[in-house]
Short mmCIF file of C-alpha atoms and ligand atoms in Angstrom, two decimals:
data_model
loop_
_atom_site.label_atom_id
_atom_site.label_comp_id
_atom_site.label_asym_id
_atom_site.label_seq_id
_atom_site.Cartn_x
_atom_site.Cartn_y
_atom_site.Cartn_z
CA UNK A 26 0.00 0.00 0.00
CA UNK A 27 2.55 2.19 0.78
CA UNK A 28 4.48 1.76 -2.17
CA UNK A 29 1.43 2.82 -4.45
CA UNK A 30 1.11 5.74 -2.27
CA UNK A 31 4.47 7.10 -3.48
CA UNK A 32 3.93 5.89 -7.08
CA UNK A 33 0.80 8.24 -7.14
CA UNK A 34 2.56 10.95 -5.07
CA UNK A 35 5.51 11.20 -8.02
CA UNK A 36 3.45 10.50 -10.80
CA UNK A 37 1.26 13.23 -9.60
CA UNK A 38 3.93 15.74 -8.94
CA UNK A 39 5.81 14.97 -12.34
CA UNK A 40 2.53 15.03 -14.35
CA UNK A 41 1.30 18.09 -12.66
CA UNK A 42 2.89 20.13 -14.83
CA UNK A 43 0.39 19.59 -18.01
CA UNK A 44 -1.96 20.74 -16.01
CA UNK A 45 -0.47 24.43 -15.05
CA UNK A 46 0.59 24.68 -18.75
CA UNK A 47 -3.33 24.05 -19.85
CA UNK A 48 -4.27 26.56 -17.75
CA UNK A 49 -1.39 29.31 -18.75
CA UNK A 50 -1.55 28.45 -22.36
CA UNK A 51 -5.22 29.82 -21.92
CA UNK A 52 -5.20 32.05 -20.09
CA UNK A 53 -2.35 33.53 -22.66
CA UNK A 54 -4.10 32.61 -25.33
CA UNK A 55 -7.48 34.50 -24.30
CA UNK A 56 -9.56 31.92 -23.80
CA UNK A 57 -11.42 32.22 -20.99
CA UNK A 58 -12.62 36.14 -21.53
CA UNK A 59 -13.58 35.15 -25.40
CA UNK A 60 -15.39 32.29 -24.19
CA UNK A 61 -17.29 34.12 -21.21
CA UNK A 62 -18.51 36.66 -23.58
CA UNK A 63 -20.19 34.21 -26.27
CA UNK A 64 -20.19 30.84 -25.09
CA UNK A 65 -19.71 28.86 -28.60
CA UNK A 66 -18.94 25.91 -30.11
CA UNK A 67 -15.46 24.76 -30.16
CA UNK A 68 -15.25 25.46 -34.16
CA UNK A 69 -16.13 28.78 -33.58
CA UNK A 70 -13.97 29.62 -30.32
CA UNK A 71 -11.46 28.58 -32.55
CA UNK A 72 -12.29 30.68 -35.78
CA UNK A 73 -12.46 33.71 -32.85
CA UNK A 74 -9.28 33.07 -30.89
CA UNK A 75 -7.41 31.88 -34.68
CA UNK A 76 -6.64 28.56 -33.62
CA UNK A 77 -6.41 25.68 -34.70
CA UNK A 78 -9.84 23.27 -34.15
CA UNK A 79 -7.91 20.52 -33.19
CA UNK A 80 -6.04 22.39 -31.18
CA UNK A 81 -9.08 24.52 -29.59
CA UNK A 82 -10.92 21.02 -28.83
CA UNK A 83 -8.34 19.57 -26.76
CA UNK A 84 -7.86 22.34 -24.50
CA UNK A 85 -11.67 22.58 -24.12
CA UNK A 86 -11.43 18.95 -22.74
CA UNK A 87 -8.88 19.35 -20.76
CA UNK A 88 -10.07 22.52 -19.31
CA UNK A 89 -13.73 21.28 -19.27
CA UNK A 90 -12.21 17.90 -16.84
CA UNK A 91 -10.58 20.14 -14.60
CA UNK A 92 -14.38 21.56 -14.38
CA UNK A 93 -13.01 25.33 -15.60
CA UNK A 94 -15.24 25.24 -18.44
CA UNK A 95 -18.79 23.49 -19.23
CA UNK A 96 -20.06 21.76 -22.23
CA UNK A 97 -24.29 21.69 -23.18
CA UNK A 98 -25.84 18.94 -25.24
CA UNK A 99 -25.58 21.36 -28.06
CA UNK A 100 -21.93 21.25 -27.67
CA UNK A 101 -21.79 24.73 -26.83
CA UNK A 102 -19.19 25.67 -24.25
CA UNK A 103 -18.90 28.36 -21.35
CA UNK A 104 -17.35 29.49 -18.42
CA UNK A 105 -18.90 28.76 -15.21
CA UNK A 106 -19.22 32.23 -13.66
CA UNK A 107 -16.82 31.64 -10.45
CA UNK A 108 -14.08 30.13 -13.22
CA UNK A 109 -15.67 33.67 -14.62
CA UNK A 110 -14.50 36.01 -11.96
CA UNK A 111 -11.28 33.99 -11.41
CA UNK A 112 -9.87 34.19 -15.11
CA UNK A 113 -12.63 35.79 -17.47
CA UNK A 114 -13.35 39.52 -18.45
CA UNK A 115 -12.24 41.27 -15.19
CA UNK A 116 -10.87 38.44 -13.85
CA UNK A 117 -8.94 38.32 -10.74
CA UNK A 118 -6.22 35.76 -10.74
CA UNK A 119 -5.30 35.89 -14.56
CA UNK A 120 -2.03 38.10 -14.38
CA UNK A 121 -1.12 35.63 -10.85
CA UNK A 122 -1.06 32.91 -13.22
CA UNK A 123 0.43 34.81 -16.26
CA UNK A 124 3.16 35.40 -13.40
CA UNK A 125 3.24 30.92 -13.09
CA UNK A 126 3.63 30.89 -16.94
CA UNK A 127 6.65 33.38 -16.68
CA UNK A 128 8.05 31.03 -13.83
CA UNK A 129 7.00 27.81 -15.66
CA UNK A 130 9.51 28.91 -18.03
CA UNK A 131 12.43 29.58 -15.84
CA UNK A 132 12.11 26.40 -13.48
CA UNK A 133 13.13 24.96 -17.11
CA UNK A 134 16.80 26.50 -16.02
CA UNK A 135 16.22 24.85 -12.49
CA UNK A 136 19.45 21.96 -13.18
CA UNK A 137 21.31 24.65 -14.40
CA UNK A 138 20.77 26.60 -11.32
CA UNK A 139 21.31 23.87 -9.43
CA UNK A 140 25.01 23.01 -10.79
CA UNK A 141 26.15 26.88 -10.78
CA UNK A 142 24.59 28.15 -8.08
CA UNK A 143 23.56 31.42 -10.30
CA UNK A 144 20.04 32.90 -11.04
CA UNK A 145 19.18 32.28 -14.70
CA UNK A 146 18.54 36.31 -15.10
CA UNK A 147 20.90 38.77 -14.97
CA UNK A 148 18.34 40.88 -13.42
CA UNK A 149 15.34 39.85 -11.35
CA UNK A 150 13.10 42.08 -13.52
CA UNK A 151 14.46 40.45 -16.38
CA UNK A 152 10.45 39.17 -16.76
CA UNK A 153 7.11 40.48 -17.60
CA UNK A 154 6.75 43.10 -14.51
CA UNK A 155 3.12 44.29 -15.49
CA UNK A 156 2.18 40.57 -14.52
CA UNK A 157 4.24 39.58 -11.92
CA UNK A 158 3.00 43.55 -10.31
CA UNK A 159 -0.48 43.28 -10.93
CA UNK A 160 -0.18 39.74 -9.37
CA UNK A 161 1.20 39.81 -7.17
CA UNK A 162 -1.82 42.31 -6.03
CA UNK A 163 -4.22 39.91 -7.21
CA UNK A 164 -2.65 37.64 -4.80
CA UNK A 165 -2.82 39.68 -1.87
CA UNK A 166 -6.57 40.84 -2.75
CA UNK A 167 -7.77 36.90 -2.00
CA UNK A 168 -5.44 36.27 0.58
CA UNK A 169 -6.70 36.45 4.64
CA UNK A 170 -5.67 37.59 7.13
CA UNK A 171 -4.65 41.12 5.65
CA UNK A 172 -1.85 42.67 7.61
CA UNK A 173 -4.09 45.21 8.81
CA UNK A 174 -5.95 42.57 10.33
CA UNK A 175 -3.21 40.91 12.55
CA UNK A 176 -0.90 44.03 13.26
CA UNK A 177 -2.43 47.43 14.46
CA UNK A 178 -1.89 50.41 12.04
CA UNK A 179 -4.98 52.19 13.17
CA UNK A 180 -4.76 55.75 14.05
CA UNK A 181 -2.99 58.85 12.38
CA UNK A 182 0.62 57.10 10.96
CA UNK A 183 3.03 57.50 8.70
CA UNK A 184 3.43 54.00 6.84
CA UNK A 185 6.88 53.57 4.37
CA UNK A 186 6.05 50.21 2.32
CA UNK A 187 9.33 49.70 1.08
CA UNK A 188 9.19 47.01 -1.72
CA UNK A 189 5.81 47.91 -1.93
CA UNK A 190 5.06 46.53 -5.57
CA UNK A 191 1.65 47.65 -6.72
CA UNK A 192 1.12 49.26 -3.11
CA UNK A 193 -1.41 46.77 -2.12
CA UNK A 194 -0.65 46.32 1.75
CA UNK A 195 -1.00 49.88 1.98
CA UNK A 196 -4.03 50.03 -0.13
CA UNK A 197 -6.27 47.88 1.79
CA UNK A 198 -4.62 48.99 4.91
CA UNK A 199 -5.56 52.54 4.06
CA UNK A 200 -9.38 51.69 2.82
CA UNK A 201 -9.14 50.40 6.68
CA UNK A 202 -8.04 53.41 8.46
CA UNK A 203 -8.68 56.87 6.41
CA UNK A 204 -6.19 58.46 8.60
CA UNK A 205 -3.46 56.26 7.49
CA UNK A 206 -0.71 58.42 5.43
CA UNK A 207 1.33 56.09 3.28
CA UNK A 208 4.71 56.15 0.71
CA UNK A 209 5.12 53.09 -1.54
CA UNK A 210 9.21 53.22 -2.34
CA UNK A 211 9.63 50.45 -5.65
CA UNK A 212 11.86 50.24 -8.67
CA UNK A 213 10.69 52.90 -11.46
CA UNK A 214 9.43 50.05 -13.30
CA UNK A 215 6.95 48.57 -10.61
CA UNK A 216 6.76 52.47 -9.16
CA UNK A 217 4.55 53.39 -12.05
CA UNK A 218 2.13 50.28 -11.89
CA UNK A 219 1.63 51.28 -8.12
CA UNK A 220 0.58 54.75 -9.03
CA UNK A 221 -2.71 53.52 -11.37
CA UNK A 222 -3.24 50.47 -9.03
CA UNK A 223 -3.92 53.38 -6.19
CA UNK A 224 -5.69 55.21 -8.63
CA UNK A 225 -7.88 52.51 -9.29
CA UNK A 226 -8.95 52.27 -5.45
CA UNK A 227 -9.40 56.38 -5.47
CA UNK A 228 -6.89 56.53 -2.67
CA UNK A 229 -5.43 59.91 -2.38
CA UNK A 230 -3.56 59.24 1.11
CA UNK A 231 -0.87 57.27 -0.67
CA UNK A 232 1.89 58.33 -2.78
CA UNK A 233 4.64 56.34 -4.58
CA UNK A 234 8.29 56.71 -4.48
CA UNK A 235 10.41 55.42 -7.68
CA UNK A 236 14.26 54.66 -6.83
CA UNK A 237 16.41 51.39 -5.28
CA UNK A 238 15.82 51.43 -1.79
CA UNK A 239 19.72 49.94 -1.38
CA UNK A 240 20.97 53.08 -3.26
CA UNK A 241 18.37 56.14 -3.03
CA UNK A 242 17.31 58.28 -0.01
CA UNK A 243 14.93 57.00 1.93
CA UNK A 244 11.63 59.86 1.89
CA UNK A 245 11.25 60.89 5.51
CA UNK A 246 10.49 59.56 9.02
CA UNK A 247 7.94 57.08 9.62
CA UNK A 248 5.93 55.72 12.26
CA UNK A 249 5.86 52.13 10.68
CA UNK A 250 7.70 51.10 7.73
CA UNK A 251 6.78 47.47 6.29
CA UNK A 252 8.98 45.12 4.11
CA UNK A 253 6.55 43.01 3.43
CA UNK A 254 8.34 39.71 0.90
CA UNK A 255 11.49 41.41 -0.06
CA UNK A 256 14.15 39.95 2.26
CA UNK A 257 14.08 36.79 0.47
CA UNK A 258 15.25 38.55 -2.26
CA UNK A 259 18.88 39.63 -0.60
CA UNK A 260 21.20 37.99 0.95
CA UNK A 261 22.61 39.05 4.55
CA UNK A 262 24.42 41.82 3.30
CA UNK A 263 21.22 43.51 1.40
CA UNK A 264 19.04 42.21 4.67
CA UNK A 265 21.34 44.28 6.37
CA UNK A 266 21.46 47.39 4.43
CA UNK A 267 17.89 47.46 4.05
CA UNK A 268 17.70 46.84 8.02
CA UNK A 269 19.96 49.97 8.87
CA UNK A 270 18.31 52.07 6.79
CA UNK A 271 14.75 51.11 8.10
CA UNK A 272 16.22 51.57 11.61
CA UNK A 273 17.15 55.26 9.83
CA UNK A 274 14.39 56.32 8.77
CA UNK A 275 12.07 55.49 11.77
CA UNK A 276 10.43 57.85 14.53
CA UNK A 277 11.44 56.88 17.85
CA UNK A 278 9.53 53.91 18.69
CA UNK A 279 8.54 52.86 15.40
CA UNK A 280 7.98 49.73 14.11
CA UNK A 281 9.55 47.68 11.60
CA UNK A 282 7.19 44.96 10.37
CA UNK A 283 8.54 42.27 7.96
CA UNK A 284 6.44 39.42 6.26
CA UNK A 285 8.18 36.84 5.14
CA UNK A 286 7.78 32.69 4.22
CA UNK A 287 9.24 30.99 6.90
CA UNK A 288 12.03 28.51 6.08
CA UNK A 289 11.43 24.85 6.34
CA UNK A 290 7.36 25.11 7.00
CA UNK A 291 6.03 23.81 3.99
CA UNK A 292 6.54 22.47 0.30
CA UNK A 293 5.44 25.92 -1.08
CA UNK A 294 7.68 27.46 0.53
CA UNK A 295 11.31 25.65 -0.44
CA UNK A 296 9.69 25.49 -3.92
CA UNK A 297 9.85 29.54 -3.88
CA UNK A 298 13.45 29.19 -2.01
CA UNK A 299 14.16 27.48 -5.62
CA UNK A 300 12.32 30.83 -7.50
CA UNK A 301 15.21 32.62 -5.27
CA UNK A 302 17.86 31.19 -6.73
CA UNK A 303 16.48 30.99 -10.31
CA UNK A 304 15.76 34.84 -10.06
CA UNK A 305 18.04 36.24 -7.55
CA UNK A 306 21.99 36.86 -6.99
CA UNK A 307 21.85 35.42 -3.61
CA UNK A 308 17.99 35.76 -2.11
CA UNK A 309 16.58 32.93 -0.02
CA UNK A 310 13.68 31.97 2.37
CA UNK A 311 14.93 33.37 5.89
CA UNK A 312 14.20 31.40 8.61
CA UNK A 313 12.20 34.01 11.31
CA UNK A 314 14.93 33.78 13.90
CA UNK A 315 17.51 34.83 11.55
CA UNK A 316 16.04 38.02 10.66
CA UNK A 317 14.96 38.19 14.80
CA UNK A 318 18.97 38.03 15.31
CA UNK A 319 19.79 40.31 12.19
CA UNK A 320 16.66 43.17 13.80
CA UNK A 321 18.23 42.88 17.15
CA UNK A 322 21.93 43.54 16.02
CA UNK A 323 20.91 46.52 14.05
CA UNK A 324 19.37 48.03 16.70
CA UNK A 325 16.10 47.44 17.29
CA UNK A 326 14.06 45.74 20.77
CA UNK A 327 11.10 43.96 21.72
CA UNK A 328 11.72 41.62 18.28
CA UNK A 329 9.17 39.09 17.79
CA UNK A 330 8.12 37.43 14.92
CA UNK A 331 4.72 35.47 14.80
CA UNK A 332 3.75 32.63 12.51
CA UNK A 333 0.24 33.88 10.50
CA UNK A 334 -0.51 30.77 9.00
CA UNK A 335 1.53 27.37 8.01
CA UNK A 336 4.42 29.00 5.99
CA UNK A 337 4.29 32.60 7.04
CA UNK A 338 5.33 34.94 9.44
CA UNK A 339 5.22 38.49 10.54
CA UNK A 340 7.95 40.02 12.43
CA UNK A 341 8.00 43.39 14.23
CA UNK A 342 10.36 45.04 15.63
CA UNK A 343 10.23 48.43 17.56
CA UNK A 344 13.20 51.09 17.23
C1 SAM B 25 8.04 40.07 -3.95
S1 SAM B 25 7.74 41.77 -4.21
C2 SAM B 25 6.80 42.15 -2.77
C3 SAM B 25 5.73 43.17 -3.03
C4 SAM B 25 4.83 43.42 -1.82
N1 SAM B 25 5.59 44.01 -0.73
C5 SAM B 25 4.22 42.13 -1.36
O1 SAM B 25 4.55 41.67 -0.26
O2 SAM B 25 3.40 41.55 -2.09
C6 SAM B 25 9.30 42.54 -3.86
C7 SAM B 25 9.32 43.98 -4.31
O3 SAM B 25 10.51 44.59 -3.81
C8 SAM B 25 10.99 45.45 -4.82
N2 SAM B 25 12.44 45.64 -4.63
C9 SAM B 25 13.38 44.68 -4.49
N3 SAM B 25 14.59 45.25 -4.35
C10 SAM B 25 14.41 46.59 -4.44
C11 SAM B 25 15.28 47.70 -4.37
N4 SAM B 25 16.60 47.54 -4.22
N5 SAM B 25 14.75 48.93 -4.51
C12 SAM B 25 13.42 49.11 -4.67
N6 SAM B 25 12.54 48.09 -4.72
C13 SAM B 25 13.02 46.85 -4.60
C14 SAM B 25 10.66 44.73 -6.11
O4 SAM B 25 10.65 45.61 -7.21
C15 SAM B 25 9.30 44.13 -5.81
O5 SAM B 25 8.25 44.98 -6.20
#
């Protein structure tokens, strides 16, 4: 018995991969917001999309047994409307899984990672950003608990989100407490995708910051400034820049607050340690009492990091 177990466990995880490219390869390929709009035959979904039939027909059945589309007796297909809201017209996980596709494509590198030890890009950004931005907010947007949620940033504060990406800690923080004040400090190239994803939310008590945060001036004093899933990006020497200069640009008895995956918790989490080294110079998944050790050398007291769920943890620290 147990030996069929592990059959089934590898044969799943090696065959799993057909399934991920099905869904990228339609989501890329537009499928799901053509089909939502006129459900059709699969002739004429692939006379819209300019596809193949043959094609078009086998990734309706593959999609329609993974229950992401639905077939009538008139062989006309369609979206279910939760597979809708997910990846059709408006939908809110298609750029997240874009952002797989991109990934998809550099785990191909993965041995060669492996033997040098070396990211496969030169530069992390060396991807589509738009996607991997927006996704990473898409992400956020259907994940619980929100930070605002488990750490308090009520009342009038200053809030630095440094690393922000599209901003959206802030946002939803700040749709929580209108007297939040917030700066979103990112790369020019994510810096501009945070300015119309704030603009979408008609916040006007957030503004965004384009510069490296290891390089640049840091904008001002803050009451609480968040590095919310960019220490696995650096290795201790970044980690300890970007530590310093928190420490710097903090009131008196401000708070640091990092989020990070803890190390060893979960398969998700050494699969993105792998992402690290496929993407970064030397990033990794920090274990929380390495950054507690790293907070407490720099300066900082009453360090504590708490675990939010399986694989994640929150860690603040107060100047
Ligand atoms: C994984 S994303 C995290 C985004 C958001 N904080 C979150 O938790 O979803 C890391 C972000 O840090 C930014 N970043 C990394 N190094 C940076 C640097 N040196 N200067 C400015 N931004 C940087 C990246 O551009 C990216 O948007």
């Amino acid at each position: 018995v147990e030996l069929a177990l592990v059959r089934d466990q590898i044969t799943d995880a090696v065959e799993g991969f057909q399934s991920s490219k099905l869904i990228v390869a339609a989501v890329r390929m537009n499928l799901f917001p053509t089909l939502e709009e006129v459900p059709s035959t699969s002739s004429s979904l692939a006379y819209r999309l300019g596809l193949s039939e043959r094609g078009t027909l086998g990734l309706l059945e593959g999609l329609m047994q993974m229950g992401l589309v639905t077939r009538n007796g008139d062989g006309i297909y369609a979206v279910p409307a939760e597979v809708a809201m997910c990846l059709g017209r408006g939908g809110h996980l298609s750029q997240w899984v874009k952002h797989q596709g991109t990934l998809y494509d550099l785990w191909e590198g993965l041995e060669q990672s492996a033997r040098s030890g070396r990211p496969l890009l030169a530069n992390t950004h060396d991807i589509d950003v738009p996607a991997y931005a927006w996704g990473l907010l898409e992400d956020y947007a259907s994940s619980s608990p929100k930070l605002h949620e488990v750490v308090d940033l009520s009342g009038e504060i200053r809030v630095l989100d440094a690393g922000g990406g599209t901003g959206h800690y802030l946002i939803y923080a700040a749709l929580a407490n209108p007297s939040l004040v917030g700066v979103i400090f990112d790369k020019p190239e994510v810096a501009k995708i945070a300015v119309e994803a704030i603009k979408s939310f008609g916040l006007d008590s957030l503004g965004v910051v384009a510069g490296d945060l290891l390089v640049d001036p840091w904008p001002g004093l803050f009451d609480v400034i968040l590095l919310a899933n960019i220490l696995h990006g650096k290795g201790e020497a970044g980690v300890r820049v970007l530590m310093d200069r928190a420490f710097g640009a903090l009131r008196e008895k401000g708070r640091l607050i990092i989020v990070e995956w803890q190390q060893g918790s979960s398969l998700r989490s050494a699969l993105f340690n792998l992402t690290m080294l496929l993407c970064t110079e030397d990033g990794r998944v920090w274990p929380a009492n390495s950054l507690e050790a790293l907070a407490i050398i720099t300066g900082f007291q009453k360090v504590e990091a708490t675990m939010v769920n399986e694989d994640r943890y929150i860690l603040v620290a107060t100047k």
